[in-house]
Amino acid sequence: MYTAASFAAGFVFGLGLLVAGMANPAKVLGFLDLAGAWDPSLALVMAGAVAVGAAAFAFVKNRTHTLLGAPVLLPSSRRIDRRLVLGSLVFGVGWGLAGICPGPALVLTGTGSAKGLVFLAAMIAGNGVFEFFESRKRAAPGPAPMRSS
Amino acid sequence: MSIAWNAFTPASALIGGAIIGAAAALFVVLNGRIAGVSGILGGLARPQAGDVSWRIAFVAGLVAAPLAWGLLAALPEIRIDTSVPVLAAAGLLVGIGTRYGGGCTSGHGVCGVSRLSPRSIAATLVFMAAGFATVYVARHLIAQ
């Protein structure tokens, strides 16, 4: 049941990215190009998504279990640390170079785009780099690594 | 700054955004989790019992969306002008950065901002600023 709900959520997410134009890297770059001919569309994508999302998160806020009975597992950390800032900085540079973030990378792969597949493969390799350094950190003595959500 | 009115698609942006929000809503209301694509995909790198099938299902849903769309209608325009070496570098940076930063446009940008998480709001401001700066450098400083 949870698996089916997961698939449905991913599927609807992918449709939303396609409708919004987020799956078109040229359009995303048009939004990020403030100094050029700026396409503000993506600001409205965020606005639409947050308006609907906010209602849902308000609904689950004080619940311990979901409608399907699963535990509500939301990150509780409020710390803004170096890891968060530097990681987001590196992500933003990559996003600005290609106009592709993780969701659209998967949608692009589904369109059969060879370039999309190159990006996805590199992104998974990047995850591998992260896991490699994390496992070395875990193996080394010292403060416990922080779990990323 | 000049607004590209011919490229501006307010209606499909708002509707598409609302559909993305609905997907995040569906996910948290049914499965109780953040619909954060980088975390869901990244969690597959170190698979743990009972924690794999929902991740694969979510990823499969994202990949299946354009396949189903393509069966019924022509896919919307998709243009990638970036060269393959730059795409590879970009993918690597996104893969590393989203894991260290604990999220991407979906987990921090949509879900985190929706629930007013200070961490996510900070992350979103940082990756947006870095994205704006990168495009500025690539298009207006280097390309000229």
Tab-separated table of C-alpha atoms in Angstrom:
chain	number	residue	atom	x	y	z
A	1	MET	CA	0.000	0.000	0.000
A	2	TYR	CA	2.801	2.397	0.963
A	3	THR	CA	4.675	1.334	-2.141
A	4	ALA	CA	1.660	2.099	-4.331
A	5	ALA	CA	1.236	5.489	-2.645
A	6	SER	CA	4.918	6.168	-3.240
A	7	PHE	CA	4.626	5.348	-6.913
A	8	ALA	CA	1.531	7.543	-7.221
A	9	ALA	CA	3.283	10.462	-5.508
A	10	GLY	CA	6.340	10.129	-7.751
A	11	PHE	CA	4.134	9.865	-10.818
A	12	VAL	CA	2.064	12.938	-9.963
A	13	PHE	CA	5.281	14.783	-9.084
A	14	GLY	CA	6.683	13.948	-12.514
A	15	LEU	CA	3.507	15.120	-14.268
A	16	GLY	CA	3.682	18.364	-12.314
A	17	LEU	CA	7.295	18.941	-13.368
A	18	LEU	CA	6.332	18.385	-17.006
A	19	VAL	CA	3.310	20.711	-16.851
A	20	ALA	CA	5.294	23.373	-14.996
A	21	GLY	CA	8.146	23.405	-17.494
A	22	MET	CA	10.639	22.393	-14.781
A	23	ALA	CA	11.584	19.339	-16.852
A	24	ASN	CA	12.840	21.658	-19.595
A	25	PRO	CA	16.398	22.673	-18.623
A	26	ALA	CA	16.386	25.609	-21.071
A	27	LYS	CA	13.368	27.061	-19.246
A	28	VAL	CA	14.962	26.565	-15.825
A	29	LEU	CA	18.082	28.399	-17.032
A	30	GLY	CA	15.817	31.149	-18.373
A	31	PHE	CA	14.576	31.610	-14.812
A	32	LEU	CA	18.077	31.576	-13.329
A	33	ASP	CA	19.276	34.168	-15.861
A	34	LEU	CA	18.294	37.307	-13.968
A	35	ALA	CA	20.559	39.551	-16.043
A	36	GLY	CA	19.314	38.237	-19.386
A	37	ALA	CA	15.809	37.856	-20.780
A	38	TRP	CA	14.297	36.677	-17.506
A	39	ASP	CA	11.497	34.104	-17.484
A	40	PRO	CA	9.790	34.430	-14.063
A	41	SER	CA	7.651	31.286	-14.536
A	42	LEU	CA	9.495	29.166	-11.992
A	43	ALA	CA	8.711	31.589	-9.194
A	44	LEU	CA	5.052	30.775	-9.860
A	45	VAL	CA	5.825	27.039	-9.858
A	46	MET	CA	7.221	27.446	-6.360
A	47	ALA	CA	4.263	29.573	-5.306
A	48	GLY	CA	1.760	26.987	-6.573
A	49	ALA	CA	3.637	24.095	-4.982
A	50	VAL	CA	4.086	25.801	-1.623
A	51	ALA	CA	0.443	26.913	-1.472
A	52	VAL	CA	-0.764	23.317	-1.800
A	53	GLY	CA	2.115	21.838	0.208
A	54	ALA	CA	1.623	24.204	3.136
A	55	ALA	CA	-1.973	22.996	3.603
A	56	ALA	CA	-0.832	19.360	3.660
A	57	PHE	CA	2.009	19.964	6.098
A	58	ALA	CA	-0.319	21.939	8.351
A	59	PHE	CA	-2.673	18.951	8.280
A	60	VAL	CA	-0.005	16.436	9.383
A	61	LYS	CA	1.740	18.799	11.789
A	62	ASN	CA	0.147	17.499	14.972
A	63	ARG	CA	-0.492	13.969	13.795
A	64	THR	CA	1.729	11.045	14.731
A	65	HIS	CA	0.359	8.770	12.004
A	66	THR	CA	-0.770	9.275	8.429
A	67	LEU	CA	-4.115	8.388	6.874
A	68	LEU	CA	-2.598	5.001	5.972
A	69	GLY	CA	-1.301	4.528	9.509
A	70	ALA	CA	2.376	5.141	8.738
A	71	PRO	CA	4.378	7.141	11.277
A	72	VAL	CA	4.912	10.778	10.343
A	73	LEU	CA	8.685	11.138	9.876
A	74	LEU	CA	9.544	14.778	9.394
A	75	PRO	CA	13.016	16.200	10.027
A	76	SER	CA	13.101	18.124	13.277
A	77	SER	CA	16.555	19.722	13.028
A	78	ARG	CA	16.527	23.501	12.852
A	79	ARG	CA	20.294	23.894	12.768
A	80	ILE	CA	21.769	25.851	9.904
A	81	ASP	CA	25.301	24.493	9.782
A	82	ARG	CA	28.254	24.629	7.447
A	83	ARG	CA	27.315	21.314	5.881
A	84	LEU	CA	23.870	22.581	4.884
A	85	VAL	CA	25.181	25.844	3.476
A	86	LEU	CA	28.181	24.451	1.589
A	87	GLY	CA	26.196	21.490	0.256
A	88	SER	CA	23.427	23.785	-1.000
A	89	LEU	CA	26.047	26.084	-2.535
A	90	VAL	CA	27.610	23.196	-4.484
A	91	PHE	CA	24.160	22.005	-5.524
A	92	GLY	CA	23.228	25.490	-6.726
A	93	VAL	CA	26.356	25.733	-8.887
A	94	GLY	CA	25.553	22.395	-10.539
A	95	TRP	CA	21.918	23.442	-10.986
A	96	GLY	CA	23.026	26.697	-12.606
A	97	LEU	CA	25.376	24.901	-14.993
A	98	ALA	CA	22.750	22.520	-16.358
A	99	GLY	CA	19.315	23.743	-15.285
A	100	ILE	CA	18.611	20.255	-13.962
A	101	CYS	CA	17.894	19.210	-10.376
A	102	PRO	CA	17.262	15.644	-9.119
A	103	GLY	CA	13.508	15.354	-9.875
A	104	PRO	CA	13.777	16.599	-13.452
A	105	ALA	CA	16.886	14.405	-13.957
A	106	LEU	CA	14.665	11.356	-13.433
A	107	VAL	CA	11.855	12.751	-15.589
A	108	LEU	CA	14.338	13.545	-18.381
A	109	THR	CA	15.587	9.979	-18.227
A	110	GLY	CA	11.996	8.836	-18.751
A	111	THR	CA	11.755	10.966	-21.884
A	112	GLY	CA	14.656	8.996	-23.333
A	113	SER	CA	16.981	11.999	-23.352
A	114	ALA	CA	20.596	10.824	-23.694
A	115	LYS	CA	21.853	14.069	-22.174
A	116	GLY	CA	19.442	13.617	-19.290
A	117	LEU	CA	20.901	10.157	-18.732
A	118	VAL	CA	24.443	11.588	-18.676
A	119	PHE	CA	23.362	14.038	-15.988
A	120	LEU	CA	21.619	11.313	-13.967
A	121	ALA	CA	24.646	8.998	-14.141
A	122	ALA	CA	26.946	11.805	-12.994
A	123	MET	CA	24.520	12.699	-10.209
A	124	ILE	CA	24.461	9.106	-8.958
A	125	ALA	CA	28.275	9.112	-9.124
A	126	GLY	CA	28.144	12.273	-6.996
A	127	ASN	CA	25.996	10.415	-4.460
A	128	GLY	CA	28.699	7.749	-4.503
A	129	VAL	CA	31.383	10.336	-3.727
A	130	PHE	CA	29.318	11.510	-0.764
A	131	GLU	CA	28.782	7.944	0.495
A	132	PHE	CA	32.501	7.207	0.143
A	133	PHE	CA	33.539	10.133	2.334
A	134	GLU	CA	30.713	9.466	4.784
A	135	SER	CA	31.727	5.838	5.246
A	136	ARG	CA	35.354	6.883	5.778
A	137	LYS	CA	34.154	9.350	8.375
A	138	ARG	CA	32.109	6.655	10.077
A	139	ALA	CA	35.099	4.325	10.128
A	140	ALA	CA	37.396	6.986	11.565
A	141	PRO	CA	37.253	7.762	15.286
A	142	GLY	CA	35.876	11.166	16.202
A	143	PRO	CA	32.520	12.868	16.514
A	144	ALA	CA	29.608	10.958	15.048
A	145	PRO	CA	28.623	12.163	11.578
A	146	MET	CA	25.380	14.051	11.323
A	147	ARG	CA	22.603	12.192	9.587
A	148	SER	CA	21.359	14.026	6.565
A	149	SER	CA	17.663	13.912	5.949
B	1	MET	CA	16.767	42.819	-15.959
B	2	SER	CA	14.170	42.477	-18.688
B	3	ILE	CA	11.254	40.093	-18.482
B	4	ALA	CA	10.921	37.648	-21.371
B	5	TRP	CA	7.150	37.959	-21.749
B	6	ASN	CA	7.121	35.583	-24.718
B	7	ALA	CA	8.691	32.812	-22.592
B	8	PHE	CA	6.604	33.552	-19.467
B	9	THR	CA	4.003	30.819	-18.890
B	10	PRO	CA	2.156	31.870	-15.727
B	11	ALA	CA	-0.831	29.520	-16.039
B	12	SER	CA	1.058	26.287	-16.677
B	13	ALA	CA	3.634	27.295	-14.052
B	14	LEU	CA	0.979	27.789	-11.370
B	15	ILE	CA	-0.953	24.656	-12.340
B	16	GLY	CA	2.206	22.546	-12.625
B	17	GLY	CA	3.377	23.919	-9.292
B	18	ALA	CA	0.058	23.029	-7.684
B	19	ILE	CA	0.365	19.475	-9.083
B	20	ILE	CA	3.881	19.218	-7.616
B	21	GLY	CA	2.483	20.468	-4.306
B	22	ALA	CA	-0.309	17.892	-4.554
B	23	ALA	CA	2.274	15.135	-5.030
B	24	ALA	CA	4.189	16.285	-1.948
B	25	ALA	CA	0.866	16.488	-0.085
B	26	LEU	CA	-0.144	12.987	-1.146
B	27	PHE	CA	3.204	11.661	-0.003
B	28	VAL	CA	3.195	13.206	3.451
B	29	VAL	CA	-0.495	12.570	4.117
B	30	LEU	CA	-0.249	8.890	3.139
B	31	ASN	CA	3.369	7.890	3.805
B	32	GLY	CA	4.386	10.537	6.317
B	33	ARG	CA	7.572	11.481	4.541
B	34	ILE	CA	9.159	14.425	2.797
B	35	ALA	CA	8.980	14.120	-1.001
B	36	GLY	CA	12.642	14.993	-1.408
B	37	VAL	CA	13.991	13.440	-4.563
B	38	SER	CA	17.713	13.641	-3.718
B	39	GLY	CA	17.201	12.002	-0.326
B	40	ILE	CA	14.868	9.316	-1.666
B	41	LEU	CA	17.326	8.415	-4.434
B	42	GLY	CA	20.405	8.819	-2.226
B	43	GLY	CA	18.951	6.477	0.396
B	44	LEU	CA	19.245	3.668	-2.136
B	45	ALA	CA	23.042	3.918	-1.985
B	46	ARG	CA	23.021	2.207	1.403
B	47	PRO	CA	19.916	0.018	1.225
B	48	GLN	CA	18.337	-1.002	4.514
B	49	ALA	CA	15.750	-3.733	4.971
B	50	GLY	CA	12.186	-2.450	4.579
B	51	ASP	CA	13.423	0.901	3.327
B	52	VAL	CA	13.962	0.126	-0.347
B	53	SER	CA	10.669	-0.575	-2.135
B	54	TRP	CA	9.004	2.783	-1.399
B	55	ARG	CA	12.113	4.594	-2.643
B	56	ILE	CA	12.226	2.601	-5.873
B	57	ALA	CA	8.482	3.115	-6.336
B	58	PHE	CA	8.798	6.902	-6.007
B	59	VAL	CA	11.716	7.018	-8.454
B	60	ALA	CA	9.831	4.727	-10.855
B	61	GLY	CA	6.830	7.061	-10.665
B	62	LEU	CA	8.992	10.018	-11.719
B	63	VAL	CA	10.462	8.076	-14.648
B	64	ALA	CA	7.044	6.684	-15.629
B	65	ALA	CA	5.352	10.100	-15.796
B	66	PRO	CA	6.860	11.138	-19.156
B	67	LEU	CA	6.385	7.599	-20.517
B	68	ALA	CA	2.653	7.700	-19.748
B	69	TRP	CA	2.408	11.280	-21.000
B	70	GLY	CA	4.084	10.250	-24.255
B	71	LEU	CA	1.484	7.534	-24.829
B	72	LEU	CA	-1.353	10.033	-24.727
B	73	ALA	CA	0.087	13.261	-26.070
B	74	ALA	CA	3.227	14.880	-27.379
B	75	LEU	CA	5.693	15.690	-24.629
B	76	PRO	CA	6.235	19.395	-23.902
B	77	GLU	CA	9.357	21.036	-25.285
B	78	ILE	CA	12.592	19.847	-23.686
B	79	ARG	CA	15.805	21.571	-24.671
B	80	ILE	CA	19.256	20.861	-23.263
B	81	ASP	CA	21.848	23.205	-24.771
B	82	THR	CA	24.508	22.363	-22.193
B	83	SER	CA	27.429	20.300	-23.545
B	84	VAL	CA	27.972	16.750	-22.335
B	85	PRO	CA	31.160	17.485	-20.308
B	86	VAL	CA	29.462	20.392	-18.517
B	87	LEU	CA	26.380	18.231	-17.895
B	88	ALA	CA	28.572	15.561	-16.341
B	89	ALA	CA	30.304	18.097	-14.101
B	90	ALA	CA	26.939	19.615	-13.171
B	91	GLY	CA	25.471	16.210	-12.331
B	92	LEU	CA	28.421	15.401	-10.116
B	93	LEU	CA	28.073	18.710	-8.242
B	94	VAL	CA	24.313	18.200	-7.824
B	95	GLY	CA	24.875	14.627	-6.608
B	96	ILE	CA	27.441	15.694	-4.009
B	97	GLY	CA	25.858	18.994	-2.974
B	98	THR	CA	22.316	17.724	-2.435
B	99	ARG	CA	23.548	14.957	-0.144
B	100	TYR	CA	25.719	17.237	1.978
B	101	GLY	CA	23.016	19.876	1.996
B	102	GLY	CA	20.413	17.271	2.935
B	103	GLY	CA	18.002	18.128	0.147
B	104	CYS	CA	17.262	19.742	-3.176
B	105	THR	CA	14.575	21.787	-4.869
B	106	SER	CA	11.881	19.322	-3.818
B	107	GLY	CA	12.838	18.427	-0.240
B	108	HIS	CA	14.071	21.863	0.836
B	109	GLY	CA	12.470	24.089	-1.812
B	110	VAL	CA	8.922	22.703	-1.927
B	111	CYS	CA	8.443	20.641	1.252
B	112	GLY	CA	10.760	22.538	3.590
B	113	VAL	CA	9.499	25.973	2.607
B	114	SER	CA	5.900	24.674	2.837
B	115	ARG	CA	6.457	23.723	6.460
B	116	LEU	CA	8.525	26.841	7.191
B	117	SER	CA	11.626	24.906	8.206
B	118	PRO	CA	14.394	27.441	8.866
B	119	ARG	CA	17.006	24.963	7.623
B	120	SER	CA	15.178	24.470	4.351
B	121	ILE	CA	14.530	28.169	3.855
B	122	ALA	CA	18.255	28.821	4.343
B	123	ALA	CA	19.197	25.994	1.960
B	124	THR	CA	16.731	27.266	-0.660
B	125	LEU	CA	18.092	30.807	-0.467
B	126	VAL	CA	21.653	29.478	-0.827
B	127	PHE	CA	21.056	27.196	-3.811
B	128	MET	CA	18.916	29.783	-5.585
B	129	ALA	CA	21.596	32.429	-5.089
B	130	ALA	CA	24.291	30.009	-6.278
B	131	GLY	CA	22.167	29.137	-9.320
B	132	PHE	CA	21.628	32.805	-10.210
B	133	ALA	CA	25.334	33.550	-9.740
B	134	THR	CA	26.439	30.549	-11.805
B	135	VAL	CA	24.207	31.453	-14.750
B	136	TYR	CA	25.393	35.048	-14.534
B	137	VAL	CA	29.039	33.974	-14.691
B	138	ALA	CA	28.444	31.357	-17.404
B	139	ARG	CA	26.278	33.523	-19.672
B	140	HIS	CA	27.402	37.071	-19.071
B	141	LEU	CA	31.037	36.867	-18.022
B	142	ILE	CA	32.498	33.745	-19.650
B	143	ALA	CA	30.351	33.469	-22.788
B	144	GLN	CA	31.128	37.020	-23.922
